[in-house]
Coordinates of C-alpha atoms in Angstrom, one line a residue:
M156 CA 39.8 -35.8 -64.2
T157 CA 39.0 -32.3 -62.1
P158 CA 35.1 -31.3 -62.6
S159 CA 34.6 -27.5 -64.3
P160 CA 33.1 -25.1 -61.8
R161 CA 29.6 -25.9 -63.5
Q162 CA 29.4 -29.0 -63.0
V163 CA 30.5 -29.1 -59.1
L164 CA 28.2 -26.4 -58.7
Q165 CA 25.4 -28.5 -60.1
T166 CA 26.3 -31.6 -58.5
M167 CA 26.0 -29.5 -55.4
K168 CA 22.3 -29.3 -56.5
R169 CA 22.3 -33.2 -56.7
F170 CA 23.7 -35.4 -53.5
D171 CA 22.9 -38.6 -51.4
I172 CA 21.8 -38.5 -48.1
T173 CA 23.4 -41.2 -46.1
Y174 CA 22.9 -40.5 -42.4
D175 CA 19.8 -38.4 -41.3
K176 CA 19.2 -38.3 -37.7
P177 CA 17.3 -35.3 -35.5
G178 CA 20.8 -32.6 -35.4
R179 CA 23.0 -34.5 -38.1
I180 CA 23.2 -35.1 -41.4
R181 CA 25.5 -36.9 -43.9
V182 CA 25.1 -36.3 -47.5
R183 CA 27.7 -37.4 -50.7
L184 CA 28.6 -35.3 -53.2
G185 CA 30.6 -37.6 -55.0
S186 CA 34.7 -38.2 -55.1
F187 CA 36.9 -35.2 -55.6
V188 CA 33.9 -33.0 -55.9
F189 CA 35.7 -30.1 -54.2
E190 CA 39.4 -30.2 -53.7
K191 CA 41.1 -31.2 -50.1
N192 CA 42.1 -27.3 -50.2
L193 CA 39.0 -25.9 -50.0
E194 CA 37.2 -28.7 -47.1
I195 CA 37.6 -25.9 -44.2
A196 CA 36.1 -22.9 -47.0
L197 CA 33.5 -25.4 -47.5
C198 CA 32.6 -26.2 -43.8
E199 CA 33.0 -21.7 -42.9
R200 CA 30.7 -21.0 -45.6
L201 CA 28.3 -23.5 -44.5
C202 CA 28.9 -22.2 -40.6
K203 CA 27.9 -18.8 -41.6
S204 CA 24.5 -20.0 -41.5
D205 CA 22.4 -19.9 -38.3
A206 CA 21.0 -22.8 -39.2
I207 CA 23.8 -24.8 -38.9
I208 CA 26.0 -25.5 -35.9
S209 CA 29.2 -27.3 -37.3
A210 CA 30.2 -28.9 -40.8
Q211 CA 33.0 -31.3 -41.8
A212 CA 34.0 -32.0 -45.2
H213 CA 36.0 -34.9 -47.1
Y214 CA 37.1 -34.4 -50.7
Q215 CA 38.1 -37.8 -50.9
N216 CA 34.2 -39.1 -51.2
G217 CA 33.0 -35.7 -51.5
S218 CA 30.9 -36.4 -48.1
V219 CA 29.6 -33.3 -46.1
L220 CA 28.2 -34.1 -42.1
M221 CA 26.3 -30.8 -40.9
Y222 CA 25.3 -30.3 -37.5
Y223 CA 21.8 -28.3 -37.3
K224 CA 20.3 -26.2 -35.0
E225 CA 16.3 -28.2 -33.7
G226 CA 14.0 -27.6 -36.3
K227 CA 16.8 -26.4 -39.5
R228 CA 17.1 -29.5 -41.6
E229 CA 15.9 -28.0 -44.9
A230 CA 17.4 -24.5 -44.5
A231 CA 20.4 -26.8 -43.9
L232 CA 20.2 -28.7 -46.7
N233 CA 19.2 -25.6 -48.5
E234 CA 22.6 -23.6 -47.4
L235 CA 24.4 -26.6 -48.4
K236 CA 22.7 -26.3 -52.2
S237 CA 23.4 -22.3 -52.6
V238 CA 27.1 -22.8 -52.2
D239 CA 29.0 -21.7 -54.8
I240 CA 32.6 -23.5 -55.0
K241 CA 33.8 -20.5 -57.6
A242 CA 33.0 -18.4 -54.4
L243 CA 35.5 -20.0 -52.4
T244 CA 39.3 -19.6 -51.7
P245 CA 41.6 -22.0 -49.6
V246 CA 42.0 -21.7 -46.1
E247 CA 45.0 -22.8 -44.0
A248 CA 43.8 -25.6 -40.8
K249 CA 44.1 -24.1 -37.4
G250 CA 43.5 -25.3 -34.3
E251 CA 42.6 -28.9 -34.0
L252 CA 41.6 -29.3 -37.7
A253 CA 45.5 -28.5 -38.3
V254 CA 46.4 -31.5 -36.4
K255 CA 43.8 -33.9 -37.9
S256 CA 45.0 -32.5 -41.4
A257 CA 48.8 -33.0 -40.4
D258 CA 48.2 -36.4 -39.4
S259 CA 46.9 -37.2 -42.5
L260 CA 49.4 -35.5 -44.4
F261 CA 51.6 -37.4 -42.7
A262 CA 50.2 -40.6 -42.9
E263 CA 50.0 -40.2 -46.9
C264 CA 53.5 -39.5 -47.2
V265 CA 54.7 -42.2 -45.4
T266 CA 52.3 -44.6 -47.2
A267 CA 53.6 -43.4 -50.4
L268 CA 57.6 -43.9 -49.5
L269 CA 57.0 -47.2 -48.1
F270 CA 54.5 -48.2 -51.4
R271 CA 57.0 -46.8 -53.7
K272 CA 59.9 -48.4 -52.1
V273 CA 57.8 -51.7 -52.4
A274 CA 56.5 -51.3 -56.1
Y275 CA 60.3 -50.3 -57.3
S276 CA 62.1 -53.1 -55.8
A277 CA 59.1 -55.7 -57.1
F278 CA 58.9 -54.3 -60.6
I279 CA 61.8 -52.4 -61.8
P280 CA 64.7 -53.8 -63.2
T281 CA 68.1 -54.3 -60.7
P282 CA 70.4 -51.5 -63.7
I283 CA 67.6 -49.3 -63.6
L284 CA 66.8 -49.3 -60.0
S285 CA 70.7 -48.4 -59.7
A286 CA 70.3 -45.8 -61.7
I287 CA 67.1 -43.9 -60.1
T288 CA 69.0 -44.4 -56.5
I289 CA 72.0 -42.5 -58.3
V290 CA 69.7 -39.5 -59.3
D291 CA 67.9 -39.5 -56.4
S292 CA 70.9 -39.2 -54.5
L293 CA 71.9 -35.8 -55.9
S294 CA 69.8 -33.7 -54.2
F295 CA 71.1 -35.2 -50.7
I296 CA 74.9 -34.8 -51.7
W297 CA 74.1 -31.5 -52.9
K298 CA 72.8 -30.0 -49.6
G299 CA 75.8 -31.6 -47.8
V300 CA 78.3 -29.8 -50.2
K301 CA 76.1 -26.9 -49.9
C302 CA 76.9 -27.2 -46.3
L303 CA 80.2 -27.4 -46.4
L304 CA 80.9 -24.5 -49.2
E305 CA 78.7 -22.0 -46.4
G306 CA 81.4 -23.6 -43.8
K307 CA 79.2 -25.6 -42.2
M308 CA 80.0 -28.7 -40.5
C309 CA 76.5 -30.3 -39.7
V310 CA 74.4 -33.6 -40.4
E311 CA 73.1 -32.7 -43.5
V312 CA 77.4 -33.0 -44.6
L313 CA 77.2 -36.6 -42.5
D314 CA 74.4 -37.7 -44.2
A315 CA 75.8 -36.7 -48.2
A316 CA 79.1 -38.2 -47.0
S317 CA 77.0 -41.5 -46.1
I318 CA 75.4 -41.9 -49.3
S319 CA 78.3 -40.8 -51.5
C320 CA 80.3 -43.5 -49.6
C321 CA 77.5 -46.4 -50.5
I322 CA 76.8 -45.5 -54.1
A323 CA 81.3 -45.5 -54.5
N324 CA 80.7 -48.9 -53.1
K325 CA 77.8 -49.9 -55.3
S326 CA 75.8 -50.6 -52.3
Y327 CA 72.6 -49.1 -54.2
S328 CA 69.8 -50.7 -51.6
T329 CA 71.6 -49.4 -48.7
A330 CA 72.1 -46.3 -49.9
A331 CA 68.2 -46.2 -51.2
N332 CA 67.1 -47.4 -47.6
V333 CA 69.3 -44.3 -46.1
M334 CA 67.5 -42.3 -48.1
L335 CA 64.1 -43.7 -47.0
L336 CA 64.9 -43.1 -43.8
L337 CA 66.2 -39.7 -44.3
R338 CA 62.8 -38.9 -45.7
I339 CA 60.9 -40.2 -43.4
S340 CA 62.8 -38.7 -40.7
G341 CA 62.3 -35.4 -42.7
L342 CA 58.7 -36.0 -42.6
L343 CA 58.4 -36.7 -38.7
E344 CA 60.5 -33.0 -38.2
D345 CA 58.0 -31.4 -40.2
Y346 CA 55.0 -33.4 -38.8
T347 CA 55.9 -32.3 -34.8
R348 CA 56.7 -29.0 -36.0
V349 CA 53.3 -28.9 -37.9
R350 CA 51.6 -29.6 -34.5
T351 CA 53.4 -27.7 -32.4
R352 CA 52.8 -24.7 -34.6
A353 CA 49.0 -25.3 -34.8
T354 CA 48.8 -26.0 -31.0
L355 CA 50.6 -22.4 -30.1
A356 CA 48.6 -20.7 -33.1
D357 CA 45.3 -22.0 -32.0
S358 CA 46.0 -20.3 -28.7
L359 CA 47.0 -17.0 -29.9
A360 CA 44.4 -16.7 -32.0
I361 CA 41.0 -15.1 -31.5
S362 CA 38.5 -17.6 -30.7
G363 CA 35.9 -17.7 -33.1
G364 CA 33.1 -17.1 -30.9
D365 CA 30.2 -14.8 -30.7
V366 CA 30.9 -10.6 -30.9
W367 CA 28.7 -7.5 -30.8
V368 CA 28.0 -6.1 -33.8
L369 CA 26.0 -3.0 -34.9
R370 CA 23.1 -3.7 -37.3
D371 CA 21.2 -0.3 -37.9
G372 CA 22.3 1.2 -34.6
T373 CA 21.9 -1.9 -32.9
P374 CA 24.1 -4.2 -31.2
T375 CA 23.3 -7.8 -32.6
L376 CA 25.6 -10.9 -31.2
E377 CA 26.6 -12.6 -34.1
K378 CA 29.3 -15.3 -34.8
L379 CA 32.8 -14.0 -35.5
I380 CA 33.0 -16.0 -38.7
N381 CA 30.8 -13.3 -40.4
V382 CA 32.0 -10.2 -39.3
Q383 CA 33.1 -8.6 -42.9
K384 CA 35.1 -5.4 -43.4
G385 CA 33.4 -2.3 -42.8
D386 CA 31.3 -3.9 -40.0
D387 CA 31.1 -1.8 -36.8
V388 CA 32.0 -4.3 -33.7
V389 CA 31.4 -3.4 -30.1
V390 CA 34.0 -4.1 -27.9
H391 CA 34.0 -3.9 -23.8
M392 CA 36.0 -3.4 -21.3
G393 CA 38.0 -6.8 -20.1
T394 CA 37.4 -8.5 -23.8
V395 CA 40.1 -8.4 -26.7
I396 CA 39.6 -6.9 -29.6
P397 CA 38.2 -9.8 -32.3
V398 CA 39.0 -7.5 -35.3
D399 CA 41.7 -5.5 -37.3
G400 CA 40.5 -1.6 -38.0
R401 CA 39.8 1.8 -36.8
V402 CA 37.9 3.1 -33.7
V403 CA 34.6 4.8 -34.7
G404 CA 33.0 5.5 -31.5
G405 CA 33.9 5.8 -27.6
E406 CA 37.6 6.0 -26.2
A407 CA 39.6 2.7 -24.1
L408 CA 43.0 2.2 -22.8
V409 CA 44.0 -0.8 -24.9
N410 CA 46.7 -3.2 -23.7
E411 CA 48.9 -4.0 -26.7
S412 CA 51.4 -5.7 -25.4
A413 CA 50.7 -8.8 -27.0
M414 CA 51.3 -6.9 -30.4
T415 CA 54.0 -4.8 -29.8
G416 CA 55.4 -5.7 -26.2
E417 CA 55.1 -2.6 -24.5
P418 CA 53.3 -2.9 -21.2
L419 CA 51.5 0.8 -20.9
S420 CA 48.3 0.7 -21.8
V421 CA 47.3 3.1 -24.9
L422 CA 44.1 5.2 -24.8
K423 CA 42.6 4.6 -28.6
R424 CA 39.9 7.2 -29.5
E425 CA 37.9 8.0 -32.2
G426 CA 40.1 7.3 -35.6
A427 CA 42.6 5.1 -33.7
S428 CA 43.8 1.9 -35.3
V429 CA 43.7 -1.5 -33.1
F430 CA 44.9 -4.7 -34.0
A431 CA 43.1 -8.2 -33.3
G432 CA 44.1 -10.1 -30.1
T433 CA 45.0 -6.9 -28.4
A434 CA 42.7 -6.1 -24.8
V435 CA 41.3 -3.0 -23.8
E436 CA 41.6 -2.5 -20.4
E437 CA 39.0 0.5 -19.6
G438 CA 36.1 2.0 -21.6
D439 CA 34.2 0.8 -24.7
I440 CA 34.9 1.3 -27.8
V441 CA 33.4 0.6 -31.2
V442 CA 35.4 -0.8 -34.0
R443 CA 35.2 -0.8 -37.7
A444 CA 36.7 -3.9 -39.5
S445 CA 39.2 -3.2 -41.9
G446 CA 38.7 -6.8 -43.2
N447 CA 37.4 -10.1 -42.2
S448 CA 38.1 -11.9 -39.1
S449 CA 41.1 -14.5 -40.5
D450 CA 42.3 -10.8 -42.2
T451 CA 44.6 -9.7 -38.8
K452 CA 47.6 -8.9 -38.3
I453 CA 47.9 -11.5 -35.3
N454 CA 47.3 -14.4 -38.0
K455 CA 49.8 -12.8 -39.8
I456 CA 52.0 -13.3 -36.5
I457 CA 51.2 -16.6 -36.3
E458 CA 52.7 -17.4 -39.6
L459 CA 55.9 -16.2 -38.3
I460 CA 56.0 -19.0 -35.6
D461 CA 57.7 -21.5 -37.7
N462 CA 60.9 -19.0 -37.6
S463 CA 60.8 -17.7 -34.1
E464 CA 63.2 -18.6 -31.9
N465 CA 62.3 -17.3 -28.9
L466 CA 59.5 -19.9 -28.1
K467 CA 62.1 -22.1 -28.4
S468 CA 63.4 -24.8 -25.6
S469 CA 67.1 -23.0 -24.9
L470 CA 68.2 -27.1 -24.4
Q471 CA 66.7 -27.5 -27.8
G472 CA 68.9 -24.6 -29.5
K473 CA 71.8 -26.2 -27.4
A474 CA 71.2 -30.0 -28.5
E475 CA 70.7 -28.7 -32.0
R476 CA 74.4 -27.0 -31.7
M477 CA 75.7 -30.1 -30.1
A478 CA 74.7 -32.2 -32.6
D479 CA 76.0 -30.3 -35.5
R480 CA 79.9 -30.5 -33.3
I481 CA 79.8 -34.0 -33.3
V482 CA 79.5 -34.5 -36.9
P483 CA 83.4 -34.0 -37.1
F484 CA 83.9 -36.9 -34.7
S485 CA 82.0 -39.3 -37.0
F486 CA 84.4 -38.6 -40.0
L487 CA 87.5 -39.0 -37.6
G488 CA 86.0 -42.3 -36.9
F489 CA 85.5 -43.2 -40.2
G490 CA 88.9 -41.9 -40.8
A491 CA 90.4 -44.2 -38.4
V492 CA 88.7 -47.1 -39.3
L493 CA 89.4 -46.4 -42.8
L494 CA 93.1 -46.4 -41.8
F495 CA 92.9 -49.6 -40.0
T496 CA 90.7 -51.9 -42.0
R497 CA 91.4 -50.3 -45.2
S498 CA 87.9 -51.5 -45.6
L499 CA 85.7 -48.6 -47.1
V500 CA 82.5 -51.0 -46.2
R501 CA 83.8 -51.2 -42.9
A502 CA 84.6 -47.2 -42.3
S503 CA 81.2 -46.1 -43.7
A504 CA 79.5 -47.5 -41.2
M505 CA 80.7 -44.6 -38.7
L506 CA 78.8 -42.3 -41.1
M507 CA 75.3 -44.6 -41.0
V508 CA 75.8 -44.4 -36.9
D509 CA 74.8 -41.2 -36.7
Y510 CA 74.9 -40.1 -32.8
S511 CA 73.9 -36.8 -33.5
C512 CA 70.1 -37.2 -34.1
A513 CA 70.0 -38.5 -30.5
L514 CA 70.8 -35.2 -29.1
K515 CA 68.9 -33.0 -32.0
L516 CA 65.9 -35.2 -31.8
S517 CA 65.6 -36.0 -28.2
I518 CA 64.8 -32.9 -26.7
P519 CA 62.8 -31.9 -29.5
I520 CA 60.5 -34.9 -29.2
A521 CA 60.0 -34.7 -25.4
V522 CA 58.9 -30.9 -25.7
I523 CA 56.2 -32.1 -28.2
S524 CA 55.2 -34.8 -26.2
A525 CA 54.9 -32.6 -23.0
L526 CA 53.0 -30.2 -25.0
N527 CA 50.5 -33.2 -26.0
E528 CA 50.6 -34.2 -22.6
A529 CA 49.5 -30.8 -21.6
A530 CA 47.0 -30.5 -24.3
K531 CA 45.0 -34.0 -23.2
D532 CA 44.6 -32.0 -19.7
N533 CA 43.1 -28.9 -21.2
I534 CA 46.6 -27.3 -20.7
T535 CA 47.8 -25.1 -23.6
V536 CA 51.7 -24.3 -23.5
K537 CA 53.2 -21.7 -25.5
G538 CA 56.7 -22.3 -26.0
G539 CA 59.3 -25.3 -25.0
R540 CA 60.9 -22.4 -22.8
F541 CA 58.2 -22.2 -20.5
F542 CA 58.7 -26.0 -19.1
E543 CA 62.4 -25.1 -18.8
E544 CA 61.5 -21.8 -16.6
L545 CA 58.9 -24.2 -14.6
A546 CA 61.5 -26.5 -14.0
M547 CA 63.6 -23.6 -12.0
A548 CA 60.7 -22.2 -10.2
D549 CA 61.0 -21.9 -6.8
T550 CA 58.2 -19.5 -5.6
V551 CA 54.6 -19.9 -6.7
V552 CA 52.4 -17.2 -6.1
F553 CA 48.3 -17.7 -6.4
D554 CA 46.0 -14.9 -6.6
K555 CA 42.8 -15.9 -4.3
T556 CA 39.4 -15.0 -6.1
G557 CA 38.8 -17.2 -8.8
T558 CA 41.9 -18.8 -8.5
L559 CA 42.8 -21.0 -5.5
T560 CA 39.0 -20.2 -4.1
S561 CA 35.7 -21.8 -6.1
A562 CA 35.3 -20.2 -9.7
E563 CA 31.7 -19.4 -9.0
P564 CA 31.9 -17.7 -5.3
V565 CA 28.3 -16.9 -4.2
L566 CA 26.1 -14.2 -2.4
A567 CA 26.5 -15.1 1.1
G568 CA 24.3 -11.8 2.7
V569 CA 23.5 -8.5 2.6
I570 CA 24.2 -5.4 5.2
P571 CA 22.0 -2.5 4.7
F572 CA 22.1 1.1 6.3
G573 CA 19.7 4.1 6.5
R574 CA 16.4 3.3 5.3
N575 CA 17.6 0.8 2.5
S576 CA 16.6 -2.5 2.0
E577 CA 18.6 -5.4 1.1
E578 CA 16.6 -5.9 -2.1
R579 CA 17.0 -2.4 -3.0
I580 CA 20.8 -2.6 -2.2
L581 CA 21.2 -5.7 -4.4
K582 CA 19.3 -4.4 -7.0
L583 CA 21.7 -1.4 -7.6
A584 CA 25.0 -3.3 -6.9
A585 CA 23.6 -5.8 -9.6
C586 CA 23.0 -3.6 -11.8
I587 CA 26.2 -1.9 -12.1
E588 CA 28.6 -5.3 -11.6
E589 CA 26.6 -6.7 -14.3
H590 CA 29.2 -5.1 -17.1
F591 CA 32.3 -6.6 -15.9
P592 CA 33.7 -10.4 -16.0
H593 CA 35.0 -10.9 -12.6
S594 CA 34.1 -13.7 -10.6
V595 CA 32.4 -11.6 -7.7
A596 CA 31.2 -9.7 -9.9
R597 CA 29.2 -12.9 -11.2
A598 CA 28.4 -13.5 -7.6
V599 CA 26.5 -10.2 -6.9
V600 CA 24.6 -10.5 -10.1
N601 CA 23.3 -14.4 -9.8
G602 CA 22.8 -13.3 -6.4
A603 CA 20.0 -11.0 -7.6
K604 CA 19.0 -13.6 -10.0
E605 CA 18.3 -16.6 -7.7
R606 CA 16.6 -13.6 -5.3
G607 CA 14.0 -13.0 -8.5
I608 CA 15.5 -9.0 -8.4
N609 CA 14.9 -7.7 -11.5
H610 CA 18.1 -4.7 -11.8
E611 CA 16.6 -2.9 -14.8
E612 CA 19.7 -0.2 -15.7
E613 CA 19.1 3.2 -13.3
H614 CA 23.1 4.6 -13.7
T615 CA 25.0 6.6 -16.5
E616 CA 27.9 5.3 -17.8
V617 CA 30.0 3.2 -16.1
N618 CA 34.2 3.3 -15.0
Y619 CA 36.1 0.9 -13.9
I620 CA 39.2 1.7 -12.1
V621 CA 41.2 -1.9 -12.1
A622 CA 41.1 -3.6 -8.5
H623 CA 39.5 -0.9 -6.7
G624 CA 36.0 -0.8 -8.0
I625 CA 33.2 1.2 -10.3
S626 CA 31.9 4.1 -10.2
T627 CA 29.0 5.7 -12.0
T628 CA 26.0 8.1 -11.4
I629 CA 22.8 7.1 -10.4
H630 CA 19.7 9.6 -10.2
G631 CA 22.3 12.3 -10.3
K632 CA 24.1 11.0 -7.4
K633 CA 27.8 9.6 -7.6
A634 CA 27.4 6.1 -6.9
V635 CA 30.8 4.0 -5.9
I636 CA 31.2 0.1 -5.5
G637 CA 34.0 -1.9 -4.9
S638 CA 37.0 -2.8 -1.8
R639 CA 37.0 -0.4 1.5
H640 CA 40.0 1.0 0.4
F641 CA 38.4 2.2 -2.6
V642 CA 35.3 3.1 -1.2
E643 CA 37.0 5.1 2.1
E644 CA 40.6 5.7 1.1
D645 CA 39.8 6.8 -2.9
E646 CA 36.4 8.0 -2.5
G647 CA 36.6 9.7 1.1
I648 CA 33.4 7.8 2.5
V649 CA 33.1 8.5 5.9
F650 CA 32.3 4.9 7.9
T651 CA 30.3 5.6 11.0
P652 CA 31.1 3.6 14.4
A653 CA 27.5 2.1 14.2
Q654 CA 28.6 1.0 10.6
E655 CA 31.7 -0.2 11.7
K656 CA 30.2 -2.4 14.3
K657 CA 27.6 -4.1 12.1
I658 CA 30.0 -4.6 9.6
A659 CA 32.2 -6.2 12.1
E660 CA 29.8 -8.5 13.2
G661 CA 28.4 -9.7 10.1
I662 CA 31.3 -10.0 7.6
G663 CA 33.0 -12.8 9.5
E664 CA 35.2 -15.2 6.7
C665 CA 33.2 -13.3 3.9
S666 CA 34.8 -10.5 1.4
A667 CA 32.9 -7.6 1.1
V668 CA 31.9 -5.4 -1.5
Y669 CA 30.8 -1.4 -0.6
L670 CA 28.4 0.3 -2.0
A671 CA 28.0 4.2 -1.6
V672 CA 25.7 6.5 -3.1
G673 CA 25.9 10.6 -2.8
G674 CA 28.8 10.3 -0.7
K675 CA 27.3 7.7 1.9
L676 CA 28.1 4.0 2.4
V677 CA 24.7 2.6 1.9
G678 CA 25.5 -0.9 2.2
V679 CA 27.5 -3.9 2.4
L680 CA 27.6 -7.3 -0.1
L681 CA 29.1 -10.0 1.2
V682 CA 30.7 -12.9 -0.9
N683 CA 31.6 -16.3 0.0
D684 CA 34.0 -17.1 -2.1
P685 CA 35.0 -21.2 -0.4
P686 CA 38.4 -22.7 -1.2
R687 CA 38.2 -25.1 -4.4
E688 CA 38.2 -28.8 -3.5
E689 CA 41.4 -29.3 -5.5
A690 CA 43.4 -26.5 -3.9
V691 CA 44.4 -28.3 -0.2
G692 CA 46.1 -31.0 -2.1
V693 CA 47.6 -29.1 -5.3
V694 CA 49.7 -26.4 -2.5
R695 CA 50.7 -29.4 -0.4
K696 CA 52.0 -31.2 -3.3
L697 CA 53.9 -27.7 -4.2
K698 CA 55.0 -27.9 -0.5
E699 CA 56.5 -31.2 -0.8
M700 CA 58.1 -30.4 -4.4
N701 CA 59.9 -27.6 -2.5
L702 CA 58.1 -24.7 -3.5
D703 CA 57.4 -21.7 -1.5
V704 CA 53.9 -21.0 -1.6
V705 CA 52.0 -17.0 -1.5
M706 CA 48.6 -16.1 -1.8
L707 CA 48.2 -12.2 -2.5
T708 CA 44.1 -11.1 -2.5
G709 CA 42.6 -7.8 -2.0
D710 CA 40.5 -9.3 0.3
S711 CA 40.1 -7.9 4.2
E712 CA 43.0 -9.5 6.5
A713 CA 39.9 -11.9 8.2
A714 CA 39.4 -13.7 4.9
A715 CA 42.8 -13.8 3.5
K716 CA 43.5 -15.8 6.9
S717 CA 40.8 -17.7 6.8
C718 CA 41.2 -19.2 3.5
A719 CA 45.4 -19.1 3.6
E720 CA 44.7 -21.5 6.6
K721 CA 42.4 -23.7 5.3
L722 CA 44.8 -24.0 2.6
G723 CA 48.2 -24.3 4.5
I724 CA 49.3 -21.3 2.9
D725 CA 51.8 -19.3 5.6
M726 CA 52.5 -16.7 3.4
Y727 CA 49.8 -14.7 2.3
R728 CA 49.0 -10.5 1.7
A729 CA 45.7 -9.3 2.0
Q730 CA 44.2 -6.3 0.6
V731 CA 46.6 -6.1 -1.8
L732 CA 46.0 -3.4 -5.0
P733 CA 47.0 -4.7 -8.1
E734 CA 49.9 -2.8 -8.7
D735 CA 51.1 -4.0 -5.3
K736 CA 50.9 -7.1 -6.7
H737 CA 53.2 -6.3 -9.1
K738 CA 55.7 -5.4 -6.8
H739 CA 55.2 -8.0 -4.7
V740 CA 56.3 -10.4 -7.7
E741 CA 59.4 -7.9 -8.4
A742 CA 60.5 -8.3 -5.1
L743 CA 60.4 -11.9 -5.1
K744 CA 62.6 -11.9 -8.1
A745 CA 64.7 -9.5 -6.8
E746 CA 65.5 -11.5 -4.3
G747 CA 67.0 -14.2 -6.8
R748 CA 63.3 -16.2 -6.7
R749 CA 61.9 -17.5 -9.9
V750 CA 58.3 -16.9 -10.0
V751 CA 55.3 -18.3 -11.1
M752 CA 52.4 -16.4 -10.9
V753 CA 48.6 -17.9 -11.5
G754 CA 45.8 -15.6 -11.7
D755 CA 42.5 -15.2 -13.4
G756 CA 40.9 -11.5 -13.6
I757 CA 41.7 -8.3 -15.2
N758 CA 43.7 -7.1 -12.0
D759 CA 46.3 -10.1 -12.1
A760 CA 47.6 -9.2 -15.4
P761 CA 50.2 -6.8 -14.3
A762 CA 51.7 -9.6 -11.5
L763 CA 51.0 -12.0 -14.5
A764 CA 53.1 -10.0 -16.7
A765 CA 55.8 -9.4 -14.5
A766 CA 56.4 -13.1 -13.6
D767 CA 59.2 -15.6 -15.1
V768 CA 56.1 -18.0 -15.7
S769 CA 52.3 -17.0 -15.8
V770 CA 49.5 -19.1 -15.5
A771 CA 45.9 -18.3 -16.5
M772 CA 42.8 -20.0 -15.3
A773 CA 40.9 -21.6 -18.0
D774 CA 37.7 -19.4 -17.4
A775 CA 40.3 -15.8 -16.7
S776 CA 39.4 -12.7 -18.1
D777 CA 40.7 -12.2 -22.2
I778 CA 43.2 -10.0 -20.8
A779 CA 44.9 -12.0 -18.2
R780 CA 45.2 -15.2 -20.6

């Protein structure tokens, strides 16, 4: 008997502690105190507490496992006591929880079917069992008849015919076994689809990390799950918008391709609507949430994945169509055997042997297996069709910084000019660069930290020019930092012969970041970006597979050449702008090549979008992913 909400609430305040160690505690509330569809809702409710890191709930025995912060044991228990089951609403499982839920449900359903089969055979008389089998068969036969009425000759027709033949031949046990196998097959198909959907949905969904929320005008770091309707969320450049809502402050260029497919970014000002899952390419905005973190358009799109054919392998679709085309041949075999043997039993065997299943199941299982193997290596693949594109690829294009090279480049040195000291140059550079999620920017900021340089902000609002650099104002003077192309050509900063000589002598194989203030070059920051340890092996393996490897980078010719030689890459382009990366990819495709683009930064997004297959590194910027 299901307890009333009042009984449940009282029970939540009385529980037994079955495990109690520092940072982890398990309590038992009693069997079926809450229903299965409230497990996730209960966990999410508990995780809203600052004391609780994560939680797991199991409805069968009413147990709740909580991981809590140091010194927060009593706060965690009090949070559990305060839970009102009446206020909880069922929440659909996502990501890893969805996979575990699918595993559990599949095991339960298969066990129930097998138990029913054994129990019926052991305790129900044969005449009644035969009648039950006939009744059970009606649903399968109706599916076949329905397909015929729609003019389709598909696998359901074959199933209905084989079961009908068994019933007509009074082989009720055989009919029951066939239906049992078909039901298990259906469960297996649903199970694999749910697992695939969970993996894909998890890759598309907004991560449940921390976001900046304005509380009394002050940005406060909070869990995304705690964001409610009406909260003002601050979204910085290069990050994904975590909630649906309207812009109430600032303006930004927003890439909505994940939502609309439109490749060009859209300017969003105060009053404009924005959606979770879209990325801010330039600028900063404040978004007033129109709902909680789970009530977003991208979550509604995820719900449509089951019906999407766009991400299905084309081979899978062909196999399914071919499987249906084989069905008539099974009936031809049935007719031929019946004609020559005059035996319905022997003829029906042709209907039992469903050759189409091998075709229909092999490719989906292969795709699922590949997805699972990739997931074990922390690789998320957004659909079976990308395996095919990857298999047909003949050219792999790599971005250099953060992709082929170390994910954490380091500051190798500083070249100051004029009366500026190395400390002053590094302080200014770190002050500006700390706002942007790029590996080179992190190298500058970390370099300042390692030298104990406190870089309090001295500048006004910063403007990021993708793959060029950053522009701001320091003490009334315009300051720019970025590539030489940006500083020299776009901003018109003149390099003196003495500066040219000093840069040439000091740069070596390093990448250079140029800083100019008030129209004059004041310093150059040298970043050493060594290749990843595994990069040489990866390039060699790709070449052994007869794939052409190309490297594109915005670095200097010397740095690009040195990196290419170390990795064994024959084709590379230096000082490449983001639009040029895009053009290089398009040019390769125009030659008839199938291109894989691998990148990690905001500046790689256009090229990633242009490639036949795009691969984003695990630590890539949100917009690249």
